[in-house]
mmCIF file with all atom_site columns, C-alpha atoms in Angstrom:
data_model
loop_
_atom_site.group_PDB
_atom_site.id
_atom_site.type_symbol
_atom_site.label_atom_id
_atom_site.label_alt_id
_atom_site.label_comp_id
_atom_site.label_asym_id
_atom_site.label_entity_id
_atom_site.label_seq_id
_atom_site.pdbx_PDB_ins_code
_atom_site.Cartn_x
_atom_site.Cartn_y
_atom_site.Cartn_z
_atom_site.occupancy
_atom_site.B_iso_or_equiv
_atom_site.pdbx_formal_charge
_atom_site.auth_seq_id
_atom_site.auth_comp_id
_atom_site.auth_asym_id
_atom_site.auth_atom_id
_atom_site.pdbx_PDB_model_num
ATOM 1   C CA . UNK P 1 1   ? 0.000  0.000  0.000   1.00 0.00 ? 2   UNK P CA 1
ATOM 2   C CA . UNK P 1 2   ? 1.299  2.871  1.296   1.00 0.00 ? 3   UNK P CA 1
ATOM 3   C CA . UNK P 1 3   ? 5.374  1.455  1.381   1.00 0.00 ? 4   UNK P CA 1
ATOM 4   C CA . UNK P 1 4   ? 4.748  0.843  -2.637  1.00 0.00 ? 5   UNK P CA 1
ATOM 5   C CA . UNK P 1 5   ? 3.249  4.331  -3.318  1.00 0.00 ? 6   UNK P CA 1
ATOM 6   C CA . UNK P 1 6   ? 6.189  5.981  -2.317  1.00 0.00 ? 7   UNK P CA 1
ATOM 7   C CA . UNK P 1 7   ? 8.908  3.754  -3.622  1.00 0.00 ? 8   UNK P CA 1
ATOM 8   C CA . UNK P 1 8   ? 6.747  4.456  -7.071  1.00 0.00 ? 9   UNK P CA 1
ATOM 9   C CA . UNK P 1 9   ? 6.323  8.388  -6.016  1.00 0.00 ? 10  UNK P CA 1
ATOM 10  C CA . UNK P 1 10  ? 10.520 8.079  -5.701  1.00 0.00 ? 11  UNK P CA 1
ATOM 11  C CA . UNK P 1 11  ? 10.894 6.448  -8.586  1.00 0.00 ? 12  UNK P CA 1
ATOM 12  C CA . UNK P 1 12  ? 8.886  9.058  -10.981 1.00 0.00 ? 13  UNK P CA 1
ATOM 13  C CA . UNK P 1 13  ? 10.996 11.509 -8.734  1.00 0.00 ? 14  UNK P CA 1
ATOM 14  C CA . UNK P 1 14  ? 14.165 10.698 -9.995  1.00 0.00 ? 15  UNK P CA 1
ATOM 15  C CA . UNK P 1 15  ? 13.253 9.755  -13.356 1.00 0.00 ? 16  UNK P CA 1
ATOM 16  C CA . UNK P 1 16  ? 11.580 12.883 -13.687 1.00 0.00 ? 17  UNK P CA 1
ATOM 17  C CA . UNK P 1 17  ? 14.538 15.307 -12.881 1.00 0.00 ? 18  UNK P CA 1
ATOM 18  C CA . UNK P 1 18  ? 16.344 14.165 -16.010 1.00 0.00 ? 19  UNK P CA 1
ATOM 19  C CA . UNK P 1 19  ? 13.492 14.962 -18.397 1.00 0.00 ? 20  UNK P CA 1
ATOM 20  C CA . UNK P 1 20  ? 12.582 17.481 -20.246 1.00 0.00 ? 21  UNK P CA 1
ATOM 21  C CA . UNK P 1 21  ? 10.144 20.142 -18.236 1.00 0.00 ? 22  UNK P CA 1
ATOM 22  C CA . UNK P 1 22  ? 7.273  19.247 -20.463 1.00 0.00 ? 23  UNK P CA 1
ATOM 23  C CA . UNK P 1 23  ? 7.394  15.321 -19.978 1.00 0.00 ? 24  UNK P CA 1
ATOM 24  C CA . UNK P 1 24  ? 8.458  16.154 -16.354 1.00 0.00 ? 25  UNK P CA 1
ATOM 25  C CA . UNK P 1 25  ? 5.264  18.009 -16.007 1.00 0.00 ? 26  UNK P CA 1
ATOM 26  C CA . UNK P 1 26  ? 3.247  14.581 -17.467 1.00 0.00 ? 27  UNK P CA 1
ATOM 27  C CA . UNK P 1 27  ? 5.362  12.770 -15.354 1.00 0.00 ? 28  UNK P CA 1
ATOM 28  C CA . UNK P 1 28  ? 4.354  14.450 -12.097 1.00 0.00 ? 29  UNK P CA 1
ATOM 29  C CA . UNK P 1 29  ? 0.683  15.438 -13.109 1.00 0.00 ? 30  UNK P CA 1
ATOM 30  C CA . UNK P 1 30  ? -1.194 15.885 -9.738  1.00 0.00 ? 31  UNK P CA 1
ATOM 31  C CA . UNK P 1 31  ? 1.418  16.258 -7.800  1.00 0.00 ? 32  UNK P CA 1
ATOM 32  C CA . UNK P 1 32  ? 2.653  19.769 -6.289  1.00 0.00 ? 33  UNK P CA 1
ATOM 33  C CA . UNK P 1 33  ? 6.343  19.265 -6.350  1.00 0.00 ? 34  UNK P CA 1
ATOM 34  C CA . UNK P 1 34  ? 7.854  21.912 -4.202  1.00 0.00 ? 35  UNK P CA 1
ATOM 35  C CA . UNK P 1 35  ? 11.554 21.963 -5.057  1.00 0.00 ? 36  UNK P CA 1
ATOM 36  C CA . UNK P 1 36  ? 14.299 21.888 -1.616  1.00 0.00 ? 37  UNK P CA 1
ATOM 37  C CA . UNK P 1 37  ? 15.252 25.456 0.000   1.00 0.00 ? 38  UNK P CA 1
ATOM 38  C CA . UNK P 1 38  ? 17.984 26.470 -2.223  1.00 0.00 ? 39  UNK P CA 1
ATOM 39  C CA . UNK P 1 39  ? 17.104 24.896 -5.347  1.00 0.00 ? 40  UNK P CA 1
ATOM 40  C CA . UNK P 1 40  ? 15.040 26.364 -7.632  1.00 0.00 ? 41  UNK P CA 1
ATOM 41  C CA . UNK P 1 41  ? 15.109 26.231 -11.743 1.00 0.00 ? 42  UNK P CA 1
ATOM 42  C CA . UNK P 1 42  ? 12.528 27.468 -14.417 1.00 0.00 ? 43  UNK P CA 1
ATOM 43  C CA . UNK P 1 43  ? 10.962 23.911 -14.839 1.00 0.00 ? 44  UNK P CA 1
ATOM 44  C CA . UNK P 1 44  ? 10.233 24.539 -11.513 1.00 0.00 ? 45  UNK P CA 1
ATOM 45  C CA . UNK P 1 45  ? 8.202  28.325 -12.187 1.00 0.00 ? 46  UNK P CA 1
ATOM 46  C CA . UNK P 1 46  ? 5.682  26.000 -14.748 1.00 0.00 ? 47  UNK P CA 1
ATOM 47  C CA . UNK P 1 47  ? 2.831  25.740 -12.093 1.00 0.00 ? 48  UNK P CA 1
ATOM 48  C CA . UNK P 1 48  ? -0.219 28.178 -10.801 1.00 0.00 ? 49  UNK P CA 1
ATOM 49  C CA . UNK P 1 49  ? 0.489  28.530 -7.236  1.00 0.00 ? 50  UNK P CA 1
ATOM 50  C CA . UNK P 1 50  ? 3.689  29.770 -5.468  1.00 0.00 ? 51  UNK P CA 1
ATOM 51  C CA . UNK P 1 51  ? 6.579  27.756 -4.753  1.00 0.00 ? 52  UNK P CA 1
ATOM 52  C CA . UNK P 1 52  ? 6.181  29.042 -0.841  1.00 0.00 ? 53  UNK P CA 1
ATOM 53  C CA . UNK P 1 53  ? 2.795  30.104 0.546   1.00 0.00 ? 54  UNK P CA 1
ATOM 54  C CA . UNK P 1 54  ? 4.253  32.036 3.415   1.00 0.00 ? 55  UNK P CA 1
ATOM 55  C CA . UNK P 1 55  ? 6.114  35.097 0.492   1.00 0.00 ? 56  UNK P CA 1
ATOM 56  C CA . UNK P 1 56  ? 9.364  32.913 1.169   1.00 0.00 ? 57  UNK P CA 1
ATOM 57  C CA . UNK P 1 57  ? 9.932  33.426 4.303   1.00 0.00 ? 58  UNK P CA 1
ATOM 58  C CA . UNK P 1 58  ? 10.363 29.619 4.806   1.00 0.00 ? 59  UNK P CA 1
ATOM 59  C CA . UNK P 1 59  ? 12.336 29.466 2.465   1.00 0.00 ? 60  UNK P CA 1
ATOM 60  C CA . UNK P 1 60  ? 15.139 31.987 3.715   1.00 0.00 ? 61  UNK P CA 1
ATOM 61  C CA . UNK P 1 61  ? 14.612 35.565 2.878   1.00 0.00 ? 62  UNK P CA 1
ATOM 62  C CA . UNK P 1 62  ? 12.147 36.990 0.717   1.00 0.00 ? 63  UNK P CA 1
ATOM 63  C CA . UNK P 1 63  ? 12.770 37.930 -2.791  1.00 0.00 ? 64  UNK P CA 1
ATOM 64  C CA . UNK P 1 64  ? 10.986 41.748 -2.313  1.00 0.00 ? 65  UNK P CA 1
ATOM 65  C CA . UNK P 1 65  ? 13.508 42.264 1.489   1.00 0.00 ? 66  UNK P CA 1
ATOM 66  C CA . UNK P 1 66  ? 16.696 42.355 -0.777  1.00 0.00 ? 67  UNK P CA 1
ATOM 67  C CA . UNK P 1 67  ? 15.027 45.080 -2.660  1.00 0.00 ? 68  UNK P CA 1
ATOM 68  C CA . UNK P 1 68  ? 13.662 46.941 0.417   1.00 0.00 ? 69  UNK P CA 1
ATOM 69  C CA . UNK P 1 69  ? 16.952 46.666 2.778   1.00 0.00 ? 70  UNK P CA 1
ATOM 70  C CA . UNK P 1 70  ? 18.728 47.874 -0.196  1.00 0.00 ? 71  UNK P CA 1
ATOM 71  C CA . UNK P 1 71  ? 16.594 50.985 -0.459  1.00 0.00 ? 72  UNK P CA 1
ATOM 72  C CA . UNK P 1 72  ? 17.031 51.477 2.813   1.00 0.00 ? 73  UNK P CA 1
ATOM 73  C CA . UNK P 1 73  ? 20.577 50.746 3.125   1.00 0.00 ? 74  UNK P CA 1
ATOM 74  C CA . UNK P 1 74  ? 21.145 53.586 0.292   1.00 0.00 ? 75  UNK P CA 1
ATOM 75  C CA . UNK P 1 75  ? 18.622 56.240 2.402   1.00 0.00 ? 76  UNK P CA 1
ATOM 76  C CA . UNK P 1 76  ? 19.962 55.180 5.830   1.00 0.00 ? 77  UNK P CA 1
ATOM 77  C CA . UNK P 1 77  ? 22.014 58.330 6.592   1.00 0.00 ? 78  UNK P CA 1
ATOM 78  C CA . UNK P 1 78  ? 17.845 60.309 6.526   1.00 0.00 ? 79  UNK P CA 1
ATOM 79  C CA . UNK P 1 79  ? 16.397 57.938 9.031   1.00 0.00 ? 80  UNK P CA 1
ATOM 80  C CA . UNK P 1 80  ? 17.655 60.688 11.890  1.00 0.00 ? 81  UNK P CA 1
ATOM 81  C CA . UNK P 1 81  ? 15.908 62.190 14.995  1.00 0.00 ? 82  UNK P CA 1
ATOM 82  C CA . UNK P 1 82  ? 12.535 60.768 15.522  1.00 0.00 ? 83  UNK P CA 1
ATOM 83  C CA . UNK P 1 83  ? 11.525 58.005 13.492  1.00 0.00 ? 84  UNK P CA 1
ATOM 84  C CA . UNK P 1 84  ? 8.151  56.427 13.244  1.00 0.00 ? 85  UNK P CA 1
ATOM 85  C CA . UNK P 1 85  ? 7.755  52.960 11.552  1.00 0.00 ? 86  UNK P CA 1
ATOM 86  C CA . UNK P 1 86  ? 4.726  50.710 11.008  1.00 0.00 ? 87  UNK P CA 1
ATOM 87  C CA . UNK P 1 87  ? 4.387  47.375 13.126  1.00 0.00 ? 88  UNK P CA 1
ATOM 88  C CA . UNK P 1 88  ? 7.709  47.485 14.798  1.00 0.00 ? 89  UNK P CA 1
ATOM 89  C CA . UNK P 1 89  ? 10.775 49.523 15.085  1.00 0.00 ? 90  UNK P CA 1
ATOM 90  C CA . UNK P 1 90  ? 13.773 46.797 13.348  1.00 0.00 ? 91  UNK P CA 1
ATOM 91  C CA . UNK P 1 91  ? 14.193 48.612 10.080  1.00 0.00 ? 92  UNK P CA 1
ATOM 92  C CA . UNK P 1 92  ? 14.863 52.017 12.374  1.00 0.00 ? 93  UNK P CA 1
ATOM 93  C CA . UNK P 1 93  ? 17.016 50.181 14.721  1.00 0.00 ? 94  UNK P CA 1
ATOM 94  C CA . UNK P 1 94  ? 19.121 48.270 11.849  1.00 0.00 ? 95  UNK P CA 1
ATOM 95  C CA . UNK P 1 95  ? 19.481 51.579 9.442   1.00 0.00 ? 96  UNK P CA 1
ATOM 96  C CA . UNK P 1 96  ? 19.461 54.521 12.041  1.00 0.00 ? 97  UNK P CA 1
ATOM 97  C CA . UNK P 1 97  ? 21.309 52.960 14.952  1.00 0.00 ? 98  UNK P CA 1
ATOM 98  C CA . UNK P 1 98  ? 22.361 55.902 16.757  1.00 0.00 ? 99  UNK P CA 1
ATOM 99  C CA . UNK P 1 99  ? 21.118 58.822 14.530  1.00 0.00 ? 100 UNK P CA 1
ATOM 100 C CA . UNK P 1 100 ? 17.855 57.929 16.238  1.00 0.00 ? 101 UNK P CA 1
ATOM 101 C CA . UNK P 1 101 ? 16.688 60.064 18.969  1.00 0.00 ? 102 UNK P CA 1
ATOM 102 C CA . UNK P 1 102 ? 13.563 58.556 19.674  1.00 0.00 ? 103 UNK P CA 1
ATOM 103 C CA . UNK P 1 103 ? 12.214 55.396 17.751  1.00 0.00 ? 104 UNK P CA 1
ATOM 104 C CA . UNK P 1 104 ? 8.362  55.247 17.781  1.00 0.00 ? 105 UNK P CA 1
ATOM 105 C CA . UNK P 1 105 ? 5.647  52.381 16.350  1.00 0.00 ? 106 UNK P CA 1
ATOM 106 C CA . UNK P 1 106 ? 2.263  52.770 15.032  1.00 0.00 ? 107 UNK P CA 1
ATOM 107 C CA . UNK P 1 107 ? 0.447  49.710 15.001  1.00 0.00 ? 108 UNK P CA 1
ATOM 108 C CA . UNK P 1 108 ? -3.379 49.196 13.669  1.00 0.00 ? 109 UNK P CA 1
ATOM 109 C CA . UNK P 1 109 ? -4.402 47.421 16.763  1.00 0.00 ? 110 UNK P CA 1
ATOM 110 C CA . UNK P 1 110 ? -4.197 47.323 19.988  1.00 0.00 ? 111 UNK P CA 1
ATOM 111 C CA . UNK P 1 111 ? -1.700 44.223 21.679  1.00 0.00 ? 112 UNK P CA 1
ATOM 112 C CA . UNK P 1 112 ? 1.500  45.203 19.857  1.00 0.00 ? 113 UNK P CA 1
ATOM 113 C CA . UNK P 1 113 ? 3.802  45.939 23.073  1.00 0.00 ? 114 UNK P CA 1
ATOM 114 C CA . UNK P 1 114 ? 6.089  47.577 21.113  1.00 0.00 ? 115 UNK P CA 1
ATOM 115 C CA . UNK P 1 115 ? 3.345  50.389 20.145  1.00 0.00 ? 116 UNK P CA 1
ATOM 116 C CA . UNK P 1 116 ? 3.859  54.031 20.927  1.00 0.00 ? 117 UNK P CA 1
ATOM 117 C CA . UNK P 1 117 ? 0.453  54.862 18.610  1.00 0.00 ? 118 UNK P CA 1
ATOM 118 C CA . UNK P 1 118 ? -2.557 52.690 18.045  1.00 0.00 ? 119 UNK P CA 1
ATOM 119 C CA . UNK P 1 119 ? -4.733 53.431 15.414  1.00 0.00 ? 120 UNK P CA 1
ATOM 120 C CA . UNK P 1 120 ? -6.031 53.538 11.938  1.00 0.00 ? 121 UNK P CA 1
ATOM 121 C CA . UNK P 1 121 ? -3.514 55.858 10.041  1.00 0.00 ? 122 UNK P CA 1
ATOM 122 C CA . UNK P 1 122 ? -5.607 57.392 7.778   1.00 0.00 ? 123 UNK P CA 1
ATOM 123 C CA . UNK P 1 123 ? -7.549 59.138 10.895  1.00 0.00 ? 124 UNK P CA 1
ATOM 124 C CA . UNK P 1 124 ? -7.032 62.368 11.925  1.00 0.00 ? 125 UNK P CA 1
ATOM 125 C CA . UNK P 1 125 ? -5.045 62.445 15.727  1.00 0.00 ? 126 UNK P CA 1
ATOM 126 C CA . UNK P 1 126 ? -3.869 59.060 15.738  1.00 0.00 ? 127 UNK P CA 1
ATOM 127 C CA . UNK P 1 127 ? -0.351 60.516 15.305  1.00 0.00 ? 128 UNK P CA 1
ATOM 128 C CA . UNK P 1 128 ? 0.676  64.004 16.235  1.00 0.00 ? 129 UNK P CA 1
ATOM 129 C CA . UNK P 1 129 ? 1.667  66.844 13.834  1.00 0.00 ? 130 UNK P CA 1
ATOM 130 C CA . UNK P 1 130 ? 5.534  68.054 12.622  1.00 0.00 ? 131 UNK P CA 1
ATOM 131 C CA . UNK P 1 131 ? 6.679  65.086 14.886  1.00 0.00 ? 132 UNK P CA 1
ATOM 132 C CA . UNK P 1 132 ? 8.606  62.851 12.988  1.00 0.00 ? 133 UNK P CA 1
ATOM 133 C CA . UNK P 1 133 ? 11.930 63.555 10.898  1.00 0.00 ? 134 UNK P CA 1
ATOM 134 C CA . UNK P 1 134 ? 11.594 60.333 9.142   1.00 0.00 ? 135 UNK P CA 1
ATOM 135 C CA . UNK P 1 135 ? 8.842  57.717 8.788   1.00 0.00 ? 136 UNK P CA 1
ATOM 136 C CA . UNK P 1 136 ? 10.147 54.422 7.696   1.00 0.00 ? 137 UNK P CA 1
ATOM 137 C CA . UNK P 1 137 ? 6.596  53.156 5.558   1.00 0.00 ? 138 UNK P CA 1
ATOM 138 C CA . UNK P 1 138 ? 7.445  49.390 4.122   1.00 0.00 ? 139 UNK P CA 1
ATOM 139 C CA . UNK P 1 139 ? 5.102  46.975 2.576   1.00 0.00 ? 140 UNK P CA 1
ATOM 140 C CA . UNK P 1 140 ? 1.653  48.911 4.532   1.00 0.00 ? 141 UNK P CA 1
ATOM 141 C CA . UNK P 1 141 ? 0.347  50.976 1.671   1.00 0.00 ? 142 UNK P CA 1
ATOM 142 C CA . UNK P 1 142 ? -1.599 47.984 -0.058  1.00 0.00 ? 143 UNK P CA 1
ATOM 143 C CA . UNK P 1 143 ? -3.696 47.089 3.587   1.00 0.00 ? 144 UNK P CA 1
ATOM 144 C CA . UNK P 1 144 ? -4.846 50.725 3.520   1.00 0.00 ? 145 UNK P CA 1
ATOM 145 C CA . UNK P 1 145 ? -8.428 51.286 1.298   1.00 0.00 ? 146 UNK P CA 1
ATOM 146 C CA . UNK P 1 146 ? -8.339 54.919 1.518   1.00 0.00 ? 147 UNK P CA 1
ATOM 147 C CA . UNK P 1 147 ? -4.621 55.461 0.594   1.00 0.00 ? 148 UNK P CA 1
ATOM 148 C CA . UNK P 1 148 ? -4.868 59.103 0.025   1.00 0.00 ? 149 UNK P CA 1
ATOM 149 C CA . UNK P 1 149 ? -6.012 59.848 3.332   1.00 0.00 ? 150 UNK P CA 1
ATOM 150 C CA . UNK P 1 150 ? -2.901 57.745 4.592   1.00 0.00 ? 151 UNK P CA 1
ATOM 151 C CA . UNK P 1 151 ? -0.985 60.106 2.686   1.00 0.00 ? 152 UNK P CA 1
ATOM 152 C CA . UNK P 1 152 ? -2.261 63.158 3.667   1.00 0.00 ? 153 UNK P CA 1
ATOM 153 C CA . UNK P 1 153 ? -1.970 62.169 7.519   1.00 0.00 ? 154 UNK P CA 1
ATOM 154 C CA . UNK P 1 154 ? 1.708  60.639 6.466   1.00 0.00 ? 155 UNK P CA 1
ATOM 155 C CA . UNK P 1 155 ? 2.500  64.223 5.577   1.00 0.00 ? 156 UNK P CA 1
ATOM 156 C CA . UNK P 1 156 ? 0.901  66.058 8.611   1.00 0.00 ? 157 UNK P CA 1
ATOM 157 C CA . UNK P 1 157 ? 2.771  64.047 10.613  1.00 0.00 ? 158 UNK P CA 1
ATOM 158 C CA . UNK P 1 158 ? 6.049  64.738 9.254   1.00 0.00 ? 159 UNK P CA 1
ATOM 159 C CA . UNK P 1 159 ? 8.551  67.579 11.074  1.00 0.00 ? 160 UNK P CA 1
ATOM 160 C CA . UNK P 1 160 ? 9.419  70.276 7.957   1.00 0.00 ? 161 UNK P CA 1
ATOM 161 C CA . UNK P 1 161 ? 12.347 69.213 6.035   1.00 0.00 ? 162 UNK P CA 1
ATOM 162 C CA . UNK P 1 162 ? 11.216 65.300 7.386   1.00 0.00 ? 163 UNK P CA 1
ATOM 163 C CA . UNK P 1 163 ? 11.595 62.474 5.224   1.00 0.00 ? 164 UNK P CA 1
ATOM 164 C CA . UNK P 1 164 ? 9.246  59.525 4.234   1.00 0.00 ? 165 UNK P CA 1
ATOM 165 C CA . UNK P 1 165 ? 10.775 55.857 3.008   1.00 0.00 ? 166 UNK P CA 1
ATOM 166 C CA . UNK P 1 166 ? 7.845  54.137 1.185   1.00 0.00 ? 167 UNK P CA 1
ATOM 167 C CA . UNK P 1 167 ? 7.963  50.577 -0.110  1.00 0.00 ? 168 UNK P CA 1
ATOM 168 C CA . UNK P 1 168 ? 4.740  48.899 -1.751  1.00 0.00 ? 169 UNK P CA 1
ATOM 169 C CA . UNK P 1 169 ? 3.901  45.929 -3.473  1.00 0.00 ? 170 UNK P CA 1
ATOM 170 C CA . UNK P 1 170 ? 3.613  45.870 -7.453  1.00 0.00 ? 171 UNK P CA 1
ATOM 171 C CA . UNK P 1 171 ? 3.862  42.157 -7.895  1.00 0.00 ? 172 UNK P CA 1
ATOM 172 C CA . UNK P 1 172 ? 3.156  39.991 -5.067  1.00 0.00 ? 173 UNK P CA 1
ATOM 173 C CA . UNK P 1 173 ? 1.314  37.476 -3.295  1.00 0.00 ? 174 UNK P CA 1
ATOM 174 C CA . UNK P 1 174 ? -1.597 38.520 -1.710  1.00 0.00 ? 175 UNK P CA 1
ATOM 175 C CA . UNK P 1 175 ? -1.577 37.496 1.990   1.00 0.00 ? 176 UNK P CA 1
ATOM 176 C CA . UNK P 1 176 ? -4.246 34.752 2.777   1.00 0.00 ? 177 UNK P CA 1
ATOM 177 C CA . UNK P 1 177 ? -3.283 34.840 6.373   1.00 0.00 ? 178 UNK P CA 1
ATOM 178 C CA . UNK P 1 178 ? -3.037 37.427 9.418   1.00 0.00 ? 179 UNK P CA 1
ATOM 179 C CA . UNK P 1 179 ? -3.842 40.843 6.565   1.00 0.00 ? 180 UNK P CA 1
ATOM 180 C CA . UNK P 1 180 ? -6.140 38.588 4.014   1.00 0.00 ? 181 UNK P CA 1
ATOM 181 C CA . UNK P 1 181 ? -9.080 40.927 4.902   1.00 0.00 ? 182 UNK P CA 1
ATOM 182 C CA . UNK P 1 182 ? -7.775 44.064 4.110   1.00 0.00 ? 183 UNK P CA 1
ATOM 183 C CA . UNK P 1 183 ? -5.391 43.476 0.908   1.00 0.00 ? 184 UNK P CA 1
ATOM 184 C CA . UNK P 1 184 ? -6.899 46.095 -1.343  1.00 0.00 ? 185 UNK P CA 1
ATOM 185 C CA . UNK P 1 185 ? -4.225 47.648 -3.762  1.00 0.00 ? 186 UNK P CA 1
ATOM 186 C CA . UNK P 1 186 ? -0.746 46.915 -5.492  1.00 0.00 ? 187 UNK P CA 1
ATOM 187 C CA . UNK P 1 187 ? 1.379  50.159 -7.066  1.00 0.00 ? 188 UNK P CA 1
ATOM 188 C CA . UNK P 1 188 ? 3.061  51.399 -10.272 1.00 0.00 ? 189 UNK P CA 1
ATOM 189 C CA . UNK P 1 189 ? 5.885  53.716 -9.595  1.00 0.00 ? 190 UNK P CA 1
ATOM 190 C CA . UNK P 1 190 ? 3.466  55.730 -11.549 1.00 0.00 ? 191 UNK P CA 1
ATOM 191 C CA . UNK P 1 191 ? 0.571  55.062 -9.030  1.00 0.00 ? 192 UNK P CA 1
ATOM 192 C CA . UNK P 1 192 ? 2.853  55.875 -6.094  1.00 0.00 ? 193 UNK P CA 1
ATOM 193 C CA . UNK P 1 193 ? 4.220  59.412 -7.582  1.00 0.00 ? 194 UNK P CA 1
ATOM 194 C CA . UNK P 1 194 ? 0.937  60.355 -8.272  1.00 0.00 ? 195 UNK P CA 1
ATOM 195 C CA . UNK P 1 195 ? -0.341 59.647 -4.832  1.00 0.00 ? 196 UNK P CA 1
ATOM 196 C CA . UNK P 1 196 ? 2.543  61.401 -2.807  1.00 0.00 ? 197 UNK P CA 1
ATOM 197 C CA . UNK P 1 197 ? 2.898  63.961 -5.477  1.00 0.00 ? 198 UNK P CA 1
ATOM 198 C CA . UNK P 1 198 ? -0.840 65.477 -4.766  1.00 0.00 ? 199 UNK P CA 1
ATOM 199 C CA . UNK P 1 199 ? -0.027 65.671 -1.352  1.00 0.00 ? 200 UNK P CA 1
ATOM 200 C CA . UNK P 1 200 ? 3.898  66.273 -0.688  1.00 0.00 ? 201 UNK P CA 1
ATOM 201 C CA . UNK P 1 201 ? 4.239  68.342 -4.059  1.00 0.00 ? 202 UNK P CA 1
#
């Protein structure tokens, strides 16, 4: 029975990885091969759902983090003074170290110990005006329905000369776990200007 089907299941397996994607792919119909952490190759892309679930994260680092550290890496000497990031404060720690005078966290809901502000973003008072030289704003635009409002408060809340690091999603997975409910929106550069543009100028 069950001893059988997987000496077969090997069998196709190993036969398999010396074909030719397309016979591979007849080879291993109805079966979601998910190839081991640290070997991937385009035979492996032929399929309709993601090679990790969880963005890659258990799978090492995620594709889009390179991207974003490096960003930040290359804008790290204007993450100065008071600095406000969303969710937690490990971006701000890792870029700013000591060019931080005061690290603060906004966080949508209450239960986040790290939290200095709790609250919708978009709504007026949840975070106070001029406060922040920089506001480190990763991978949060797309859980936000009324962006512009985000934006406008975003700016508010920024000290005059103050800087704002966005990151967004173009081309992603859309989270089916903790923020399923309230993935609205993925960006163009083009989107993104726009948006910021109306409101920063």
């Amino acid at each position: 029975g069950v001893a059988v089907q997987q000496v077969i299941g090997g069998v196709r397996s190993r036969v398999a990885k010396i074909l030719p994607w397309r016979l591979r792919e007849r080879l291993l119909r109805g079966r979601e091969r998910v190839p081991p952490v640290g070997r991937v190759n385009f035979g492996d892309l032929h399929r309709l759902t993601p090679i990790s679930p969880s963005f890659g994260f258990d799978r090492g680092l995620p594709v889009d983090r390179h991207y974003i550290e490096r960003f930040l890496a290359r804008h790290a000497s204007e993450i100065v003074g008071r600095v406000l990031e969303i969710g937690d404060d490990s971006y701000t720690k890792r870029f700013g170290g000591a060019r931080v005078k005061r690290s603060d966290v906004l966080h949508v809901r209450h239960g986040n110990r790290r939290a200095t502000f709790v609250g919708d973003i978009t709504g007026p008072g949840v975070l106070p005006d001029n406060a922040f030289n920089c506001i480190v704003l990763t991978q949060t635009l797309q859980l936000i329905y009324d962006v512009s409002a985000a934006v406008r408060q975003i700016h508010r809340a920024l000290a005059p000369g103050g800087v704002v690091l966005v990151t967004a999603p173009g081309i992603s997975q859309i989270d089916r776990g903790e923020w399923a409910s309230t993935w609205f929106w993925s960006f163009t550069p083009t989107s993104l200007a726009r948006l910021f543009g109306e409101v920063f100028g």
